[in-house]
DNA sequence: CCTCAAACCTGGAAGC
DNA sequence: TGCTTCCAGGTTTGAG
């Protein structure tokens, strides 16, 4: 289940192969893998063929490769089971789209469940702040997104996605203010990609365990300190996962070389139901929540 | 505007 | 053994 660390591993792996490369041809084996490209497979292939690619960028779980001399990018979302594989030695069983580069390299998009998708998307200027409330107190200094001229903008399909906690321009103060203004449960809020992006079911459970917050704790009862502690826990677990190449349990998530990350060994909450809590030793529980599993310690993470 | 749940998918596991 | 049902979950969409 690729979340921010896994997508970042893919971005870093892909960068040396695609930056400056030219697309020589595109093969589409499964049109449903282009669901995000409304104009259809032929338009996708036509617009990508001959394109010169720039350095890949990421926000949350979205990855994109800007196209030179165009206000457009190749957008990639891995969904549940998407993989980007560079020069694989054998064809993946679930190969959906193949992109051939002029230097002979192959970039394959494989995806068992077809929740992921590719698209060619229009790049828009990065808004100063994605929230529609921005017009209010108008005297805030603009926050530079990156070094000047480095980013060509953000794909239209990513414009509504909040910055992620590893983005230097992420505002901790805004996050704390916005999560406390919500009327929902804390885990739901962490999974809301318009509040903070990049968090999925695994890292939500990990961060809540580390911050000792119950997944169903109402957001309006969180103190500013508690909200800050959750955000720090998110950053900490994502950073450590990135250092270990991401989390994977099976072959569904791998880097561009087809290898799995090692962070699954370091998980403290996710999939640990009936095993002792690593803090207090009591058995962890798994509850069904939002059509997902929620793993936590009833002793360390109490509703308050 | 906000919140929430259904729908989209496959294949491995579990149940019968 | 073979068939059916369940389960995993990120995002979009639309209902209320």
Coordinates of C-alpha atoms (C1' of nucleotides) in Angstrom, one line a residue:
Chain A
X1 CA 0.0 0.0 0.0
X2 CA 2.1 2.9 -1.2
X3 CA 2.0 5.9 1.0
X4 CA 4.3 8.9 1.0
X5 CA 7.6 7.1 1.8
X6 CA 6.9 4.4 -0.8
X7 CA 6.1 7.0 -3.5
X8 CA 9.2 9.0 -2.6
X9 CA 11.3 5.9 -3.0
X10 CA 9.9 5.5 -6.5
X11 CA 10.4 9.2 -7.3
X12 CA 14.1 9.0 -6.3
X13 CA 14.6 5.7 -8.2
X14 CA 13.0 7.0 -11.3
X15 CA 14.8 10.4 -11.4
X16 CA 18.1 9.3 -13.0
X17 CA 16.4 7.4 -15.7
X18 CA 13.8 9.9 -16.9
X19 CA 15.3 13.3 -16.3
X20 CA 16.3 14.7 -19.7
X21 CA 15.1 11.5 -21.5
X22 CA 12.9 11.5 -24.6
X23 CA 9.9 9.2 -25.0
X24 CA 10.2 7.1 -28.2
X25 CA 7.0 5.1 -27.9
X26 CA 4.1 4.2 -25.6
X27 CA 2.3 0.8 -25.3
X28 CA -1.0 0.6 -23.6
X29 CA -2.0 -2.9 -22.5
X30 CA -4.8 -1.9 -20.2
X31 CA -6.9 1.3 -20.9
X32 CA -8.4 1.3 -17.4
X33 CA -4.9 2.2 -16.1
X34 CA -5.5 5.6 -17.8
X35 CA -8.7 6.4 -16.0
X36 CA -7.3 9.7 -14.9
X37 CA -6.7 10.7 -18.6
X38 CA -10.1 11.7 -19.7
X39 CA -9.2 12.1 -23.4
X40 CA -8.5 8.4 -23.8
X41 CA -5.5 6.1 -24.6
X42 CA -4.7 7.4 -28.1
X43 CA -4.5 11.0 -26.9
X44 CA -2.3 9.8 -23.9
X45 CA 0.1 8.0 -26.2
X46 CA 0.1 10.8 -28.8
X47 CA 0.9 13.5 -26.2
X48 CA 3.6 11.5 -24.5
X49 CA 5.4 10.2 -27.6
X50 CA 8.3 12.5 -28.4
X51 CA 8.1 14.3 -25.1
X52 CA 11.3 15.3 -23.3
X53 CA 10.9 14.5 -19.6
X54 CA 12.2 16.6 -16.7
X55 CA 13.0 15.8 -13.0
X56 CA 10.1 14.0 -11.3
X57 CA 8.2 15.7 -8.4
X58 CA 5.9 14.6 -5.7
X59 CA 3.2 15.8 -3.4
X60 CA 1.7 13.3 -0.9
X61 CA 1.1 10.1 -2.8
X62 CA 1.0 11.8 -6.3
X63 CA 4.1 11.7 -8.5
X64 CA 4.5 13.6 -11.8
X65 CA 7.2 14.0 -14.5
X66 CA 7.0 17.5 -16.1
X67 CA 7.3 17.6 -19.9
X68 CA 9.8 20.1 -21.4
X69 CA 8.3 22.9 -23.5
X70 CA 4.8 22.2 -22.4
X71 CA 2.6 23.1 -19.4
X72 CA 2.0 19.5 -18.8
X73 CA 3.3 16.5 -16.9
X74 CA 3.0 12.7 -16.9
X75 CA 1.0 12.1 -13.7
X76 CA 1.3 8.9 -11.7
X77 CA -0.8 7.6 -8.9
X78 CA 0.1 4.1 -7.6
X79 CA -3.3 3.5 -6.0
X80 CA -3.2 0.3 -4.0
X81 CA -0.9 -1.9 -6.0
X82 CA 0.8 0.2 -8.7
X83 CA 4.5 -0.2 -9.5
X84 CA 6.9 1.7 -11.6
X85 CA 9.6 -0.7 -12.9
X86 CA 12.7 0.5 -14.9
X87 CA 14.2 -2.0 -17.3
X88 CA 12.7 -5.2 -15.7
X89 CA 14.4 -8.4 -16.7
X90 CA 11.0 -10.1 -17.2
X91 CA 7.5 -8.7 -18.0
X92 CA 5.4 -8.3 -14.9
X93 CA 2.2 -10.3 -14.8
X94 CA 0.2 -7.2 -14.3
X95 CA 2.0 -4.9 -16.8
X96 CA -0.5 -2.2 -17.9
X97 CA 1.5 0.5 -19.7
X98 CA 5.0 0.5 -21.1
X99 CA 6.9 3.7 -21.9
X100 CA 10.0 3.3 -24.1
X101 CA 12.8 5.9 -24.0
X102 CA 15.1 7.0 -26.8
X103 CA 18.1 5.5 -25.0
X104 CA 16.5 2.1 -25.0
X105 CA 15.3 2.1 -21.4
X106 CA 11.8 0.8 -20.5
X107 CA 9.6 2.3 -17.9
X108 CA 6.8 -0.1 -17.0
X109 CA 3.6 0.6 -15.1
X110 CA 2.3 -2.6 -13.5
X111 CA -0.8 -2.6 -11.3
X112 CA -2.7 -5.7 -10.1
X113 CA -5.9 -4.0 -8.8
X114 CA -6.0 -1.1 -11.2
X115 CA -6.7 1.5 -8.5
X116 CA -3.6 3.4 -9.8
X117 CA -3.6 5.5 -13.0
X118 CA -1.4 7.5 -15.3
X119 CA -2.4 10.7 -17.1
X120 CA -1.1 13.6 -19.0
X121 CA -2.2 16.5 -16.9
X122 CA -2.1 20.3 -17.3
X123 CA 0.3 22.1 -14.9
X124 CA -1.1 25.0 -13.0
X125 CA 0.6 27.7 -10.9
X126 CA 1.1 26.5 -7.3
X127 CA -1.4 28.4 -5.2
X128 CA 0.0 30.3 -2.3
X129 CA -2.3 28.2 -0.1
X130 CA -4.7 25.6 -1.3
X131 CA -7.4 26.4 1.2
X132 CA -10.2 28.5 -0.1
X133 CA -10.1 30.5 3.1
X134 CA -7.0 32.1 1.9
X135 CA -8.7 35.3 0.9
X136 CA -9.4 36.2 4.5
X137 CA -6.6 38.1 6.4
X138 CA -4.8 39.0 3.3
X139 CA -1.4 40.2 4.7
X140 CA 0.5 37.0 4.8
X141 CA 3.9 36.7 3.2
X142 CA 4.0 34.3 0.2
X143 CA 5.9 31.1 1.0
X144 CA 8.4 30.2 -1.7
X145 CA 7.6 26.7 -2.9
X146 CA 11.1 25.7 -4.1
X147 CA 14.2 27.3 -5.4
X148 CA 13.0 29.8 -8.1
X149 CA 12.3 28.3 -11.4
X150 CA 12.7 24.7 -10.2
X151 CA 9.0 23.7 -10.4
X152 CA 6.9 24.2 -13.4
X153 CA 3.7 24.0 -11.3
X154 CA 1.3 21.4 -10.1
X155 CA -1.0 19.1 -12.0
X156 CA -4.6 20.1 -12.0
X157 CA -5.6 16.8 -10.4
X158 CA -3.2 17.5 -7.5
X159 CA -4.3 21.1 -6.9
X160 CA -6.8 20.2 -4.2
X161 CA -4.3 18.0 -2.3
X162 CA -2.7 19.5 0.8
X163 CA 1.0 19.8 1.1
X164 CA 2.6 16.8 2.9
X165 CA 4.5 16.9 6.2
X166 CA 7.9 16.5 4.5
X167 CA 7.3 19.6 2.3
X168 CA 9.4 22.5 3.5
X169 CA 6.5 24.8 2.9
X170 CA 4.1 22.8 5.0
X171 CA 2.6 24.9 7.7
X172 CA 2.4 23.2 11.1
X173 CA 0.3 26.1 12.5
X174 CA -2.3 25.8 9.8
X175 CA -2.5 22.0 10.2
X176 CA -3.1 22.4 14.0
X177 CA -5.7 25.1 13.4
X178 CA -7.5 23.1 10.7
X179 CA -7.6 19.7 12.4
X180 CA -8.9 21.2 15.6
X181 CA -11.7 23.0 13.6
X182 CA -12.9 19.7 12.1
X183 CA -15.9 17.8 13.5
X184 CA -14.7 14.3 12.9
X185 CA -12.5 11.5 14.4
X186 CA -8.7 11.9 14.4
X187 CA -7.8 9.0 12.1
X188 CA -10.3 10.2 9.5
X189 CA -8.7 13.6 9.6
X190 CA -5.2 12.1 9.1
X191 CA -6.5 10.2 6.1
X192 CA -8.0 13.4 4.6
X193 CA -5.6 14.3 1.8
X194 CA -7.0 17.9 1.7
X195 CA -5.9 18.5 5.3
X196 CA -2.5 16.8 5.1
X197 CA -1.3 14.5 2.3
X198 CA 0.7 11.3 2.1
X199 CA -0.7 9.5 5.1
X200 CA -2.5 6.2 4.5
X201 CA -3.8 3.5 6.8
X202 CA -0.4 2.1 7.8
X203 CA 1.2 5.4 8.8
X204 CA -2.0 6.7 10.4
X205 CA -2.0 3.7 12.8
X206 CA 1.8 4.1 13.4
X207 CA 1.6 7.8 14.2
X208 CA -1.4 7.5 16.4
X209 CA 0.2 4.7 18.4
X210 CA 3.4 6.8 18.8
X211 CA 1.4 9.9 19.9
X212 CA -0.8 7.8 22.2
X213 CA -4.0 9.1 20.6
X214 CA -7.1 6.9 20.1
X215 CA -8.0 6.7 16.4
X216 CA -11.6 7.8 17.1
X217 CA -10.7 10.7 19.4
X218 CA -12.8 13.6 18.3
X219 CA -10.7 16.2 16.6
X220 CA -12.3 19.1 18.3
X221 CA -11.1 17.7 21.7
X222 CA -7.4 17.7 20.6
X223 CA -5.3 20.2 22.3
X224 CA -2.9 22.2 20.1
X225 CA -0.1 20.3 21.9
X226 CA -1.7 16.9 21.1
X227 CA -2.2 17.9 17.4
X228 CA 1.4 18.9 17.2
X229 CA 2.5 15.7 18.8
X230 CA 0.6 13.7 16.2
X231 CA 2.1 15.7 13.4
X232 CA 5.6 15.1 14.8
X233 CA 4.9 11.4 15.0
X234 CA 3.8 11.4 11.4
X235 CA 7.0 13.0 10.3
X236 CA 9.1 10.8 12.5
X237 CA 7.6 7.5 11.2
X238 CA 7.7 8.7 7.6
X239 CA 11.3 9.7 7.8
X240 CA 12.3 6.4 9.3
X241 CA 10.3 4.5 6.7
X242 CA 12.0 6.4 3.9
X243 CA 15.4 5.5 5.4
X244 CA 14.5 1.9 5.2
X245 CA 13.2 2.0 1.6
X246 CA 9.5 2.0 2.6
X247 CA 7.1 -0.6 3.9
X248 CA 5.9 -3.7 2.0
X249 CA 4.3 -7.0 3.1
X250 CA 4.2 -8.8 -0.2
X251 CA 5.2 -8.1 -3.8
X252 CA 2.5 -5.4 -4.2
X253 CA 4.9 -2.5 -3.4
X254 CA 8.4 -2.4 -4.7
X255 CA 10.9 0.2 -5.8
X256 CA 11.8 0.7 -9.5
X257 CA 14.2 -2.2 -9.3
X258 CA 11.5 -4.5 -8.1
X259 CA 12.9 -4.7 -4.5
X260 CA 10.8 -4.4 -1.3
X261 CA 11.6 -2.0 1.5
X262 CA 12.3 -3.2 5.1
X263 CA 10.1 -0.9 7.2
X264 CA 7.5 -3.6 7.8
X265 CA 10.0 -5.0 10.4
X266 CA 9.7 -1.8 12.3
X267 CA 5.9 -1.5 12.5
X268 CA 4.6 -0.9 16.0
X269 CA 0.8 -1.0 15.4
X270 CA -0.3 -1.9 11.9
X271 CA -1.1 -5.6 11.6
X272 CA -0.1 -6.2 15.2
X273 CA -3.5 -7.2 16.5
X274 CA -3.3 -9.8 19.4
X275 CA 0.4 -9.1 19.8
X276 CA 1.7 -7.3 22.9
X277 CA 1.9 -3.5 22.8
X278 CA 5.5 -2.6 22.5
X279 CA 5.0 0.0 25.3
X280 CA 2.7 -1.7 27.9
X281 CA 2.6 -5.3 26.8
X282 CA -1.2 -5.6 26.6
X283 CA -2.6 -7.1 23.5
X284 CA -3.2 -4.8 20.6
X285 CA -6.6 -4.7 18.9
X286 CA -7.9 -4.4 15.4
X287 CA -11.2 -2.8 14.8
X288 CA -13.0 -2.2 11.5
X289 CA -13.2 1.5 10.8
X290 CA -13.9 3.3 7.5
X291 CA -13.8 0.0 5.6
X292 CA -10.2 -0.5 6.9
X293 CA -8.5 -2.1 9.8
X294 CA -7.6 0.2 12.7
X295 CA -4.8 -1.2 15.0
X296 CA -4.2 0.3 18.4
X297 CA -3.6 -0.3 22.1
X298 CA -6.6 0.1 24.3
X299 CA -4.4 0.9 27.2
X300 CA -2.0 3.4 25.8
X301 CA -4.5 5.1 23.4
X302 CA -7.6 5.9 25.4
X303 CA -10.5 8.0 24.4
X304 CA -10.5 11.2 26.4
Chain B
dC1 C1' -19.5 24.5 3.1
dC2 C1' -19.0 20.0 5.6
dT3 C1' -19.1 14.9 6.5
dC4 C1' -19.7 10.3 5.1
dA5 C1' -20.2 6.1 2.5
dA6 C1' -20.5 3.7 -1.9
dA7 C1' -18.0 2.5 -6.0
dC8 C1' -14.0 1.2 -8.3
dC9 C1' -10.7 -3.4 -8.7
dT10 C1' -8.0 -8.1 -8.3
dG11 C1' -6.4 -12.3 -6.3
dG12 C1' -5.3 -14.7 -2.1
dA13 C1' -7.5 -16.6 1.9
dA14 C1' -11.1 -18.4 4.3
dG15 C1' -15.5 -20.8 4.5
dC16 C1' -18.5 -24.6 2.9
Chain C
dT1 C1' -11.6 -30.6 -4.7
dG2 C1' -14.0 -26.8 -6.2
dC3 C1' -17.0 -23.2 -5.6
dT4 C1' -18.4 -18.9 -3.2
dT5 C1' -17.5 -15.1 -0.2
dC6 C1' -14.6 -12.1 2.2
dC7 C1' -10.9 -8.9 2.6
dA8 C1' -7.2 -5.4 1.6
dG9 C1' -7.6 0.2 0.8
dG10 C1' -6.7 5.4 -2.0
dT11 C1' -9.4 8.4 -4.4
dT12 C1' -13.5 10.3 -6.6
dT13 C1' -18.2 11.1 -6.5
dG14 C1' -22.5 12.3 -4.9
dA15 C1' -26.0 12.3 -1.2
dG16 C1' -27.6 14.6 2.8

